[in-house]
PDB file of N, CA and C in Angstrom:
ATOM      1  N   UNK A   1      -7.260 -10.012   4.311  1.00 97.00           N
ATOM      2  CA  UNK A   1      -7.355  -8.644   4.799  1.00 97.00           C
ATOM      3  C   UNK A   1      -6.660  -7.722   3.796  1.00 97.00           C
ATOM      4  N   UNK A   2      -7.711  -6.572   3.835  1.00 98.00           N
ATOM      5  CA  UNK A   2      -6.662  -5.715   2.569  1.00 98.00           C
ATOM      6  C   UNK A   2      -6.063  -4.575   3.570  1.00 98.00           C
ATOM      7  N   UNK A   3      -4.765  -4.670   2.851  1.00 98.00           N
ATOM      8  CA  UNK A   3      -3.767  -3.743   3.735  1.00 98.00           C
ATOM      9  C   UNK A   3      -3.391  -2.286   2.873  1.00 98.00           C
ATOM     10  N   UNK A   4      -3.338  -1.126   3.635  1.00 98.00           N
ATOM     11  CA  UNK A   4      -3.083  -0.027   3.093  1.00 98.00           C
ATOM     12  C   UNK A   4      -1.316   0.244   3.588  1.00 98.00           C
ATOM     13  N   UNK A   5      -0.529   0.581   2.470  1.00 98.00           N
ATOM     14  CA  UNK A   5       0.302   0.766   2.991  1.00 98.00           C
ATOM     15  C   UNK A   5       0.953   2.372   2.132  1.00 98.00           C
ATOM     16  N   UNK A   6       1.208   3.396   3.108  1.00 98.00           N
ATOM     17  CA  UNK A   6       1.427   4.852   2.313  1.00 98.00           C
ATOM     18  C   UNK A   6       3.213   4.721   2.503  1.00 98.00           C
ATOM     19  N   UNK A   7       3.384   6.373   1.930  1.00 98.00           N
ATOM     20  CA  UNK A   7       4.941   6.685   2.121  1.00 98.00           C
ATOM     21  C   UNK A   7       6.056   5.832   1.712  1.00 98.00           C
ATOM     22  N   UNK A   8       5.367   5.439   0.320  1.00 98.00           N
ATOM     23  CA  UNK A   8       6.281   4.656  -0.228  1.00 98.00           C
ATOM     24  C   UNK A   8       6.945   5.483  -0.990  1.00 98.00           C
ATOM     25  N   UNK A   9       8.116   5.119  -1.235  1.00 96.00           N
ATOM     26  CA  UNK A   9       9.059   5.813  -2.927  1.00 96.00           C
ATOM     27  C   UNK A   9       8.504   5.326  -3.906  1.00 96.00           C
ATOM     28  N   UNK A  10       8.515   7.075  -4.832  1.00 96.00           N
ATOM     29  CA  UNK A  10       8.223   6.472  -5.829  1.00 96.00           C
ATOM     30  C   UNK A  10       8.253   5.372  -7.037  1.00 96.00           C
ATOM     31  N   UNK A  11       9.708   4.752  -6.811  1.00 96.00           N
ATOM     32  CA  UNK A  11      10.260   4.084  -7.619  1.00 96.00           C
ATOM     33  C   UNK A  11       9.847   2.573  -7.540  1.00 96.00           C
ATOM     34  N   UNK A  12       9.043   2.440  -6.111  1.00 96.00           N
ATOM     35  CA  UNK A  12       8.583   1.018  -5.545  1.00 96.00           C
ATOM     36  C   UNK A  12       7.785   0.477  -6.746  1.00 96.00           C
ATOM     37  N   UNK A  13       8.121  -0.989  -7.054  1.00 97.00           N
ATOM     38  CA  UNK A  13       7.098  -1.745  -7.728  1.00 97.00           C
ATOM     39  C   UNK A  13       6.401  -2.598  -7.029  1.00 97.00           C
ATOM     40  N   UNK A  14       5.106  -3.193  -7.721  1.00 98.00           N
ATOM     41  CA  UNK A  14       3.793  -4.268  -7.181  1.00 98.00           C
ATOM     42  C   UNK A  14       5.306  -5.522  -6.850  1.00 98.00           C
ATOM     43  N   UNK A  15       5.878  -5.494  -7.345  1.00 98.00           N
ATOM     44  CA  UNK A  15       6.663  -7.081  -7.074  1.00 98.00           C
ATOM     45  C   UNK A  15       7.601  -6.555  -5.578  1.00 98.00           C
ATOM     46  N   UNK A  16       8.171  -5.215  -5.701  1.00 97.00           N
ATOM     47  CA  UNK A  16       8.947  -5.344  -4.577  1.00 97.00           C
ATOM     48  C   UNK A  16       7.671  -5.252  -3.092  1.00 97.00           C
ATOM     49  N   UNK A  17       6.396  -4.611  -3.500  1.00 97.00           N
ATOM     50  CA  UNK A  17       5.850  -4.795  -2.673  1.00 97.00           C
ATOM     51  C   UNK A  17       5.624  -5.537  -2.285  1.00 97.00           C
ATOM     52  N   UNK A  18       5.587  -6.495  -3.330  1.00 98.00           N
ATOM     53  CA  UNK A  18       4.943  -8.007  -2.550  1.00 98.00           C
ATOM     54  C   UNK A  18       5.756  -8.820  -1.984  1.00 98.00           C
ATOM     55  N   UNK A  19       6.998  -8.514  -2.649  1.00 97.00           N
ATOM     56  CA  UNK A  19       8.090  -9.272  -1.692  1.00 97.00           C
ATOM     57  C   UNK A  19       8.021  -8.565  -0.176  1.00 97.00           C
ATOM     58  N   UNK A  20       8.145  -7.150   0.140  1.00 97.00           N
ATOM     59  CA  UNK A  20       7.710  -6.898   1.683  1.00 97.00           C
ATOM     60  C   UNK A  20       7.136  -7.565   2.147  1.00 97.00           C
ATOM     61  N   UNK A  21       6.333  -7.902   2.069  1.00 98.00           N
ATOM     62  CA  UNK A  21       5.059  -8.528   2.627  1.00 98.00           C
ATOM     63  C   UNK A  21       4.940 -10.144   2.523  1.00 98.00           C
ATOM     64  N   UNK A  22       5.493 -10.415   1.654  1.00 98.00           N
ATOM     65  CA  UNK A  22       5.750 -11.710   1.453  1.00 98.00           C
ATOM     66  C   UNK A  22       6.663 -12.659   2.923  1.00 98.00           C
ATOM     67  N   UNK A  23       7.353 -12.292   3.518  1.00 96.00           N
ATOM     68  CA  UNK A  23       7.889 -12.516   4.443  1.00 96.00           C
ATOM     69  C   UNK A  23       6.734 -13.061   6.015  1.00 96.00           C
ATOM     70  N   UNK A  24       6.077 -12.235   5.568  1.00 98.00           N
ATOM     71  CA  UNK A  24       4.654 -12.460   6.509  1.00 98.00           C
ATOM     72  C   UNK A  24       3.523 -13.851   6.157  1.00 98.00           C
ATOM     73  N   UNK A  25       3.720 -14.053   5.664  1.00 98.00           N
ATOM     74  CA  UNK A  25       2.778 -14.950   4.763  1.00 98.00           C
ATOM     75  C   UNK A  25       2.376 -14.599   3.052  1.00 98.00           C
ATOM     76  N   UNK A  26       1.388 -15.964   3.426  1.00 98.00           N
ATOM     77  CA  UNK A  26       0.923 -15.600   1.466  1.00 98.00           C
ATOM     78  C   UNK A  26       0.411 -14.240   1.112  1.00 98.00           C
ATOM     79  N   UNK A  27       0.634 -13.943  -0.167  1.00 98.00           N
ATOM     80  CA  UNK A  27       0.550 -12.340  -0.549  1.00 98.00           C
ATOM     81  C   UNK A  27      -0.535 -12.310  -1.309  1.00 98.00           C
ATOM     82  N   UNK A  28      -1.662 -12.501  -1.694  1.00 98.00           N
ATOM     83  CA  UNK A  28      -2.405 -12.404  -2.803  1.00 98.00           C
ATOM     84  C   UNK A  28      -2.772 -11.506  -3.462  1.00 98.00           C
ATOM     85  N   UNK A  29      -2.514 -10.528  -3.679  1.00 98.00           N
ATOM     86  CA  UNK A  29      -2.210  -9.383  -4.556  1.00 98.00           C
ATOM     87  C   UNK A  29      -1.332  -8.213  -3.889  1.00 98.00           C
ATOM     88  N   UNK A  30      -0.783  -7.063  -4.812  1.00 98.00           N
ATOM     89  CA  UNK A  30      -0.096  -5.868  -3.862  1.00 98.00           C
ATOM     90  C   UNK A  30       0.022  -5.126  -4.921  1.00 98.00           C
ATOM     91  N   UNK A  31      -0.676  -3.867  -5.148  1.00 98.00           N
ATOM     92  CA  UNK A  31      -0.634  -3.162  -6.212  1.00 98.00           C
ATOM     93  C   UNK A  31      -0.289  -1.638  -5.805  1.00 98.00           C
ATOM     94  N   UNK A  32       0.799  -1.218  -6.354  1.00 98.00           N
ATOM     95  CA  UNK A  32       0.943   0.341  -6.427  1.00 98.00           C
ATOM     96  C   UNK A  32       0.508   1.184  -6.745  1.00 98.00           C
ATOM     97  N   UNK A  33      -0.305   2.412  -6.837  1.00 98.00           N
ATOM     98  CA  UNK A  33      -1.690   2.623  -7.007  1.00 98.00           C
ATOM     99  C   UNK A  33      -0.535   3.873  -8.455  1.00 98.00           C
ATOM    100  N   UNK A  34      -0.774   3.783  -9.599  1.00 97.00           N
ATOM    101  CA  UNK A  34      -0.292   5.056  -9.775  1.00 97.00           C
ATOM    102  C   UNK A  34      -1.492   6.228 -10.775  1.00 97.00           C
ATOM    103  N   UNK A  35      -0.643   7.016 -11.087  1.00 96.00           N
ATOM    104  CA  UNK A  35      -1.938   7.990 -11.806  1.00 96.00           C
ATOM    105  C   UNK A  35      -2.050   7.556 -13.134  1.00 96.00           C
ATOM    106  N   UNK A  36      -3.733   7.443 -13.369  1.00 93.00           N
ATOM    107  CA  UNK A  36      -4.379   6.772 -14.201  1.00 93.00           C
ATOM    108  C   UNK A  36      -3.576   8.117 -15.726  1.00 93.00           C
ATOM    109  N   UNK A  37      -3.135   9.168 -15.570  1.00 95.00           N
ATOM    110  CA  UNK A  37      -2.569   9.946 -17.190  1.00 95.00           C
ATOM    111  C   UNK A  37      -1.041   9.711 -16.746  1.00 95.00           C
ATOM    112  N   UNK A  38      -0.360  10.068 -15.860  1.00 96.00           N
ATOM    113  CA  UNK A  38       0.867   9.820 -15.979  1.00 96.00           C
ATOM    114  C   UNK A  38       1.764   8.755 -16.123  1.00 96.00           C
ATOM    115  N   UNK A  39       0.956   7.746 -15.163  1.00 95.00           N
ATOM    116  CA  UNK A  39       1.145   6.155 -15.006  1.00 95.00           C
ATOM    117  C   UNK A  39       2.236   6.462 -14.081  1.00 95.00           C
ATOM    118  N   UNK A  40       2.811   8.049 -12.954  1.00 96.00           N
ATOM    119  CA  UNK A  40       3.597   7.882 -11.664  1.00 96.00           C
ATOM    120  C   UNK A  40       2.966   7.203 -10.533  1.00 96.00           C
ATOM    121  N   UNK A  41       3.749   6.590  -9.852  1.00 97.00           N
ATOM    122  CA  UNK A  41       3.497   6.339  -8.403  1.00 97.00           C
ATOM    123  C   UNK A  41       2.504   7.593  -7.742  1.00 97.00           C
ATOM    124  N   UNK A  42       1.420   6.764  -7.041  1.00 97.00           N
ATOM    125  CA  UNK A  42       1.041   8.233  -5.861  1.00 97.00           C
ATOM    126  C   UNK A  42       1.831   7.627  -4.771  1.00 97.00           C
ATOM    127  N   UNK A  43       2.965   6.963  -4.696  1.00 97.00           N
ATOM    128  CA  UNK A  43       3.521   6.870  -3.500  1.00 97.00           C
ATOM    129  C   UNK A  43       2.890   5.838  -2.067  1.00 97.00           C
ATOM    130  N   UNK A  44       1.725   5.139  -2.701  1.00 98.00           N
ATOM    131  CA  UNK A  44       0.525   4.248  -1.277  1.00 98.00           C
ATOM    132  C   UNK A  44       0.657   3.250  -2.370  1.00 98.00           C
ATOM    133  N   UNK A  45      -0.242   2.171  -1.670  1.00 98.00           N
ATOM    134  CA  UNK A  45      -0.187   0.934  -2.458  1.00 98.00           C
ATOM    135  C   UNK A  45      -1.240   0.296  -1.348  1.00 98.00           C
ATOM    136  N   UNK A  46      -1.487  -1.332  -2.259  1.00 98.00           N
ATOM    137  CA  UNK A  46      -2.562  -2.058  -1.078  1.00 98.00           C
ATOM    138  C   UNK A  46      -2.031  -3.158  -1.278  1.00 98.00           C
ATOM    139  N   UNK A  47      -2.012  -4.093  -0.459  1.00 98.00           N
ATOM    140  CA  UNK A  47      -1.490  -5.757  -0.383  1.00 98.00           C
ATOM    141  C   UNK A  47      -2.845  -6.012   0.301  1.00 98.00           C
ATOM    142  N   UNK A  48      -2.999  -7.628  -0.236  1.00 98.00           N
ATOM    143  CA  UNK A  48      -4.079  -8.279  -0.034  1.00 98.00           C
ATOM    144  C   UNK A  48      -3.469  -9.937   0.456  1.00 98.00           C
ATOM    145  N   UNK A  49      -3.966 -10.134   1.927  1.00 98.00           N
ATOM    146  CA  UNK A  49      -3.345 -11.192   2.239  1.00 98.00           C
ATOM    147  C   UNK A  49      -4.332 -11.738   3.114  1.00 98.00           C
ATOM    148  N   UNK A  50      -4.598 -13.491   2.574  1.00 98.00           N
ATOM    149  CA  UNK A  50      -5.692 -14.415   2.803  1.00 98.00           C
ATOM    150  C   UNK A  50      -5.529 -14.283   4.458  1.00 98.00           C
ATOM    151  N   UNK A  51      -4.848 -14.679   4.882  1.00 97.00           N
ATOM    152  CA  UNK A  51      -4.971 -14.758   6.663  1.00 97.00           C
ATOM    153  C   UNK A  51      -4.430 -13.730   7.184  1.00 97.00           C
ATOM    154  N   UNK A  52      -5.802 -13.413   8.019  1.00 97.00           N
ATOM    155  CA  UNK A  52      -5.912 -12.582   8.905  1.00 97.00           C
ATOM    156  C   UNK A  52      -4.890 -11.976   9.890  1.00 97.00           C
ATOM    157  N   UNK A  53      -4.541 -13.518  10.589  1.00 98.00           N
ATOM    158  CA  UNK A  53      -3.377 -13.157  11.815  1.00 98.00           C
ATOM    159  C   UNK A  53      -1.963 -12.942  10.698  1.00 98.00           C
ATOM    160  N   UNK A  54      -1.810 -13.531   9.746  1.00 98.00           N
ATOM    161  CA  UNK A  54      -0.296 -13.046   8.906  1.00 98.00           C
ATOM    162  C   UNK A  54      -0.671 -11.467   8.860  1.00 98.00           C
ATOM    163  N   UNK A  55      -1.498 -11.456   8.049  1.00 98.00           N
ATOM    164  CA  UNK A  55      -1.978  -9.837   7.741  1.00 98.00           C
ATOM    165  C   UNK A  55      -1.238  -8.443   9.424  1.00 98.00           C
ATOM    166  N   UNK A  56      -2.251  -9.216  10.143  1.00 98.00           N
ATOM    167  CA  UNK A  56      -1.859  -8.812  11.248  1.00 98.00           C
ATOM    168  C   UNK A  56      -0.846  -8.520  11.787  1.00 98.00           C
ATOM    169  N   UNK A  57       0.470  -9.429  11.629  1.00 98.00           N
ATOM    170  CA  UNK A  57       1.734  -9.690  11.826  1.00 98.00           C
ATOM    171  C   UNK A  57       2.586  -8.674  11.268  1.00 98.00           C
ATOM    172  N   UNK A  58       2.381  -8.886   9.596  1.00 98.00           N
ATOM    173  CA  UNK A  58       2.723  -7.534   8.843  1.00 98.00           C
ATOM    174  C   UNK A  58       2.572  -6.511   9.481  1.00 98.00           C
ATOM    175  N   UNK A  59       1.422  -5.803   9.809  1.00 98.00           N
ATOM    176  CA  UNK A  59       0.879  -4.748   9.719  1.00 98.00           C
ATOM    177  C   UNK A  59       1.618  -4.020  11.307  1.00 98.00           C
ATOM    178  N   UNK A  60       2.020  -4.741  12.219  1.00 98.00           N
ATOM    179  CA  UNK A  60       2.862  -4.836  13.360  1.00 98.00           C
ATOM    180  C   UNK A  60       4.250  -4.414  13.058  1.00 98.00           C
ATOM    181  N   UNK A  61       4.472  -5.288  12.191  1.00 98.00           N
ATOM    182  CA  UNK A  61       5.983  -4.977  12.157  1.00 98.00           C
ATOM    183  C   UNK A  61       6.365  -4.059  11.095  1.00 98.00           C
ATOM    184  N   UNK A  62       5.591  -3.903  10.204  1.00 98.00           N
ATOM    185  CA  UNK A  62       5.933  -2.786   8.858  1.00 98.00           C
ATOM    186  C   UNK A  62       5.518  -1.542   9.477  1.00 98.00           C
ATOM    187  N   UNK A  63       4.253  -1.498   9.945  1.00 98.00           N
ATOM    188  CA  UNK A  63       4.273   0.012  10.348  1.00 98.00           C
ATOM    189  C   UNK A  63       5.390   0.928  10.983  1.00 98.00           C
ATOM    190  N   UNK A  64       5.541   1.965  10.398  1.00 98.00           N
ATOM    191  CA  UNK A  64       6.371   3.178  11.235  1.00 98.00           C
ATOM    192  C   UNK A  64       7.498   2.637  11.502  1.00 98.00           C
ATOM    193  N   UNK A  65       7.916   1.502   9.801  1.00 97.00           N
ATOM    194  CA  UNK A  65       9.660   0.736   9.543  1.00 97.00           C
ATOM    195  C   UNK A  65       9.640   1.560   8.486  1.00 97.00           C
ATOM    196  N   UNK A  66      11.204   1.658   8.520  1.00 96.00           N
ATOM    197  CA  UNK A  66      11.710   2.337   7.849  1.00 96.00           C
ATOM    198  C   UNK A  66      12.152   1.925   6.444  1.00 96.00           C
ATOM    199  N   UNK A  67      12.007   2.037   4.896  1.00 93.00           N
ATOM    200  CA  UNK A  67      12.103   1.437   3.581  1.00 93.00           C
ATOM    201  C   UNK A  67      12.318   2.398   3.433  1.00 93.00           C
ATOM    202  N   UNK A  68      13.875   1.838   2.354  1.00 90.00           N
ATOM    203  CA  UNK A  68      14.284   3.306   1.460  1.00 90.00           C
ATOM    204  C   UNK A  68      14.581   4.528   1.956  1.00 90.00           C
ATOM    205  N   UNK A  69      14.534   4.613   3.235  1.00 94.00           N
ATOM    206  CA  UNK A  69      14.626   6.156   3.744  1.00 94.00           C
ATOM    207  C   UNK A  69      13.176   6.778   4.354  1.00 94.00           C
ATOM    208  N   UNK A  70      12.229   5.546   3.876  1.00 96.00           N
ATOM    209  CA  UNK A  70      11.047   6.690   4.356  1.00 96.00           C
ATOM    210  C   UNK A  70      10.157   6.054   5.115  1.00 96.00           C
ATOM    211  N   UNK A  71       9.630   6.502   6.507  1.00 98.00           N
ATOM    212  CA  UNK A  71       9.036   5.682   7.344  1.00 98.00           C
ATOM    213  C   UNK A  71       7.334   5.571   6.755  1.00 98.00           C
ATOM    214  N   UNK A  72       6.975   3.917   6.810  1.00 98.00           N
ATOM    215  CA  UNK A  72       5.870   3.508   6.065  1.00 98.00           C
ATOM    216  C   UNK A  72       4.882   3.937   6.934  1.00 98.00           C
ATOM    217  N   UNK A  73       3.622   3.853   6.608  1.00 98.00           N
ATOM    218  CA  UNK A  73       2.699   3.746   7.170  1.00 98.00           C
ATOM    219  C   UNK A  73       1.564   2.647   6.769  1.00 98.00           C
ATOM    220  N   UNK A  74       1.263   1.652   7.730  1.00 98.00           N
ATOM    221  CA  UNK A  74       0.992   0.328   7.410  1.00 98.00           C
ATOM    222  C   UNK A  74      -0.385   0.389   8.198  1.00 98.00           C
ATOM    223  N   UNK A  75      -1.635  -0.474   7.913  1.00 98.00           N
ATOM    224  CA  UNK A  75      -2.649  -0.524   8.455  1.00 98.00           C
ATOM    225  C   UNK A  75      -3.641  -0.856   7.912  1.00 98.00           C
ATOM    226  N   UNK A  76      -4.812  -1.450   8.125  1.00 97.00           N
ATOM    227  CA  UNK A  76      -5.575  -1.871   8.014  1.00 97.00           C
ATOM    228  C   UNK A  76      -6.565  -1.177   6.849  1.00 97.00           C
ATOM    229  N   UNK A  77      -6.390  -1.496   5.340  1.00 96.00           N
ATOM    230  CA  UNK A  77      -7.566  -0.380   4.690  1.00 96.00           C
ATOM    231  C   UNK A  77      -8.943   0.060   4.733  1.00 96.00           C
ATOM    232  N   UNK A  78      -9.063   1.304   5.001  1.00 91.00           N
ATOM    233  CA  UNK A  78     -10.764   1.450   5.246  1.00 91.00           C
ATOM    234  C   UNK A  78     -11.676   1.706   3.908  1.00 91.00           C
ATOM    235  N   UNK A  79     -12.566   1.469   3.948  1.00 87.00           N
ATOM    236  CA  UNK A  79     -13.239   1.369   2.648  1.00 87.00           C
ATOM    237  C   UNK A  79     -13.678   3.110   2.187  1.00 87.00           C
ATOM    238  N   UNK A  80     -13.311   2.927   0.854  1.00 80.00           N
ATOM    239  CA  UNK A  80     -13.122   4.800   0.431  1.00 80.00           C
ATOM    240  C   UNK A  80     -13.923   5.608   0.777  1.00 80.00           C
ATOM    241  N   UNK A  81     -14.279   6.386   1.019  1.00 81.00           N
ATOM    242  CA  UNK A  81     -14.991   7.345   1.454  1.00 81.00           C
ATOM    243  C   UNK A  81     -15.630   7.971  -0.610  1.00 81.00           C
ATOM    244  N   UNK A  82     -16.467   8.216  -0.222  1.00 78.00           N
ATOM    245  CA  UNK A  82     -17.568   9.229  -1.655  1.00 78.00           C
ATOM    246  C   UNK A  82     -17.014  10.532  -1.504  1.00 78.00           C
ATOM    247  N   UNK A  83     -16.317  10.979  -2.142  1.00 73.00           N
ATOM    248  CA  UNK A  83     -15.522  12.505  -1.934  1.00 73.00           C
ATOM    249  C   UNK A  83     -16.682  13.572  -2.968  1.00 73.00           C
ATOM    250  N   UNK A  84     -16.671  14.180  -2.856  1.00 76.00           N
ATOM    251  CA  UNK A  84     -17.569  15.181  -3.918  1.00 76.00           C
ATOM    252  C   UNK A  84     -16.596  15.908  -5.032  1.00 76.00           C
ATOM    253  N   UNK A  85     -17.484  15.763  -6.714  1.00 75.00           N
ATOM    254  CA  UNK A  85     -17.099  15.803  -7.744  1.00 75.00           C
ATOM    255  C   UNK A  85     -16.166  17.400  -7.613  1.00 75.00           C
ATOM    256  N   UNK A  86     -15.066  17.330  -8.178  1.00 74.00           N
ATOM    257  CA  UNK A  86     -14.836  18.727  -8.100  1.00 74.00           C
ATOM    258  C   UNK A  86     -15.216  19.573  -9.544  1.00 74.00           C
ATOM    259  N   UNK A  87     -15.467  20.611  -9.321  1.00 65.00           N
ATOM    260  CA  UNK A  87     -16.014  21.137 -10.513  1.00 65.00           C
ATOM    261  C   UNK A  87     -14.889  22.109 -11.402  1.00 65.00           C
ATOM    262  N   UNK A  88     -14.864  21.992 -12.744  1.00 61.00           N
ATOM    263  CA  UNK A  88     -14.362  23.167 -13.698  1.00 61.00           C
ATOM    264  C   UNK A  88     -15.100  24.149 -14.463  1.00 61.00           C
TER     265      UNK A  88
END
Protein backbone atom coordinates (compact mmCIF):
# COMPACT_ATOMS: atom_id res chain seq x y z
CA UNK A 1 0.00 0.00 0.00
CA UNK A 2 1.36 3.39 -0.84
CA UNK A 3 1.09 5.73 2.00
CA UNK A 4 0.86 9.55 1.85
CA UNK A 5 2.23 11.14 4.63
CA UNK A 6 2.12 15.43 4.79
CA UNK A 7 3.32 18.05 7.52
CA UNK A 8 6.49 16.91 7.75
CA UNK A 9 9.68 19.21 8.69
CA UNK A 10 11.58 20.20 6.47
CA UNK A 11 14.69 18.77 7.62
CA UNK A 12 13.07 15.05 7.55
CA UNK A 13 15.06 12.50 5.51
CA UNK A 14 13.86 9.20 3.22
CA UNK A 15 15.85 7.19 6.08
CA UNK A 16 14.25 8.90 9.08
CA UNK A 17 11.10 8.30 7.28
CA UNK A 18 11.52 5.01 6.93
CA UNK A 19 12.55 4.39 10.21
CA UNK A 20 8.84 5.89 11.27
CA UNK A 21 7.33 3.52 9.63
CA UNK A 22 9.55 0.89 10.02
CA UNK A 23 8.19 0.05 13.43
CA UNK A 24 4.99 -1.08 11.65
CA UNK A 25 6.35 -3.55 9.46
CA UNK A 26 8.51 -3.97 6.31
CA UNK A 27 9.11 -0.56 4.62
CA UNK A 28 9.73 -0.89 0.97
CA UNK A 29 10.43 2.38 -0.07
CA UNK A 30 9.77 6.09 1.68
CA UNK A 31 10.75 8.99 -0.25
CA UNK A 32 10.62 12.75 0.60
CA UNK A 33 9.29 14.40 -2.22
CA UNK A 34 11.55 17.59 -2.66
CA UNK A 35 11.70 20.39 -5.42
CA UNK A 36 13.00 19.11 -8.56
CA UNK A 37 15.42 23.15 -8.84
CA UNK A 38 15.96 23.62 -5.26
CA UNK A 39 16.31 20.01 -4.12
CA UNK A 40 14.07 21.58 -0.56
CA UNK A 41 11.70 19.45 1.14
CA UNK A 42 7.91 20.16 0.05
CA UNK A 43 7.40 18.99 3.51
CA UNK A 44 4.94 15.34 2.32
CA UNK A 45 6.58 12.26 1.51
CA UNK A 46 5.22 8.57 0.48
CA UNK A 47 6.17 5.17 2.18
CA UNK A 48 5.45 2.09 0.41
CA UNK A 49 4.69 -0.95 2.50
CA UNK A 50 4.10 -4.69 1.12
CA UNK A 51 1.24 -5.61 3.68
CA UNK A 52 -1.71 -4.21 3.72
CA UNK A 53 -2.88 -4.72 7.41
CA UNK A 54 0.92 -3.30 8.62
CA UNK A 55 0.24 -0.42 6.22
CA UNK A 56 -2.98 -0.11 7.93
CA UNK A 57 -1.62 -0.20 11.42
CA UNK A 58 0.73 2.68 10.56
CA UNK A 59 -1.64 4.71 9.07
CA UNK A 60 -3.82 4.38 12.58
CA UNK A 61 -1.37 5.24 14.70
CA UNK A 62 0.78 7.96 12.78
CA UNK A 63 -2.03 9.93 11.76
CA UNK A 64 -2.76 13.26 13.64
CA UNK A 65 0.84 12.06 15.93
CA UNK A 66 2.72 14.41 16.68
CA UNK A 67 6.78 14.49 15.03
CA UNK A 68 9.01 17.21 15.65
CA UNK A 69 6.40 19.55 16.74
CA UNK A 70 4.14 19.08 13.89
CA UNK A 71 1.00 17.05 13.74
CA UNK A 72 1.30 14.48 10.63
CA UNK A 73 -1.11 13.72 8.41
CA UNK A 74 -1.09 10.02 7.45
CA UNK A 75 -3.35 8.13 4.92
CA UNK A 76 -3.89 6.23 2.33
CA UNK A 77 -2.38 7.83 -1.19
CA UNK A 78 -4.80 8.69 -3.89
CA UNK A 79 -3.68 8.53 -7.30
CA UNK A 80 -2.73 12.26 -8.68
CA UNK A 81 -5.16 14.03 -10.09
CA UNK A 82 -4.21 15.81 -14.06
CA UNK A 83 -4.01 19.47 -12.81
CA UNK A 84 -4.01 21.91 -15.86
CA UNK A 85 -0.74 23.37 -17.41
CA UNK A 86 -0.27 26.77 -15.97
CA UNK A 87 0.56 29.25 -18.46
CA UNK A 88 3.41 32.20 -18.83
Amino acid sequence: MRIYVGNLKYQVTDEQLREMFSEFGQVASADVIKDKFSGQSKGFGFVDMPNDAEAGDAIQALNDSVHDGRKLTVNEARPRTERPQRGF
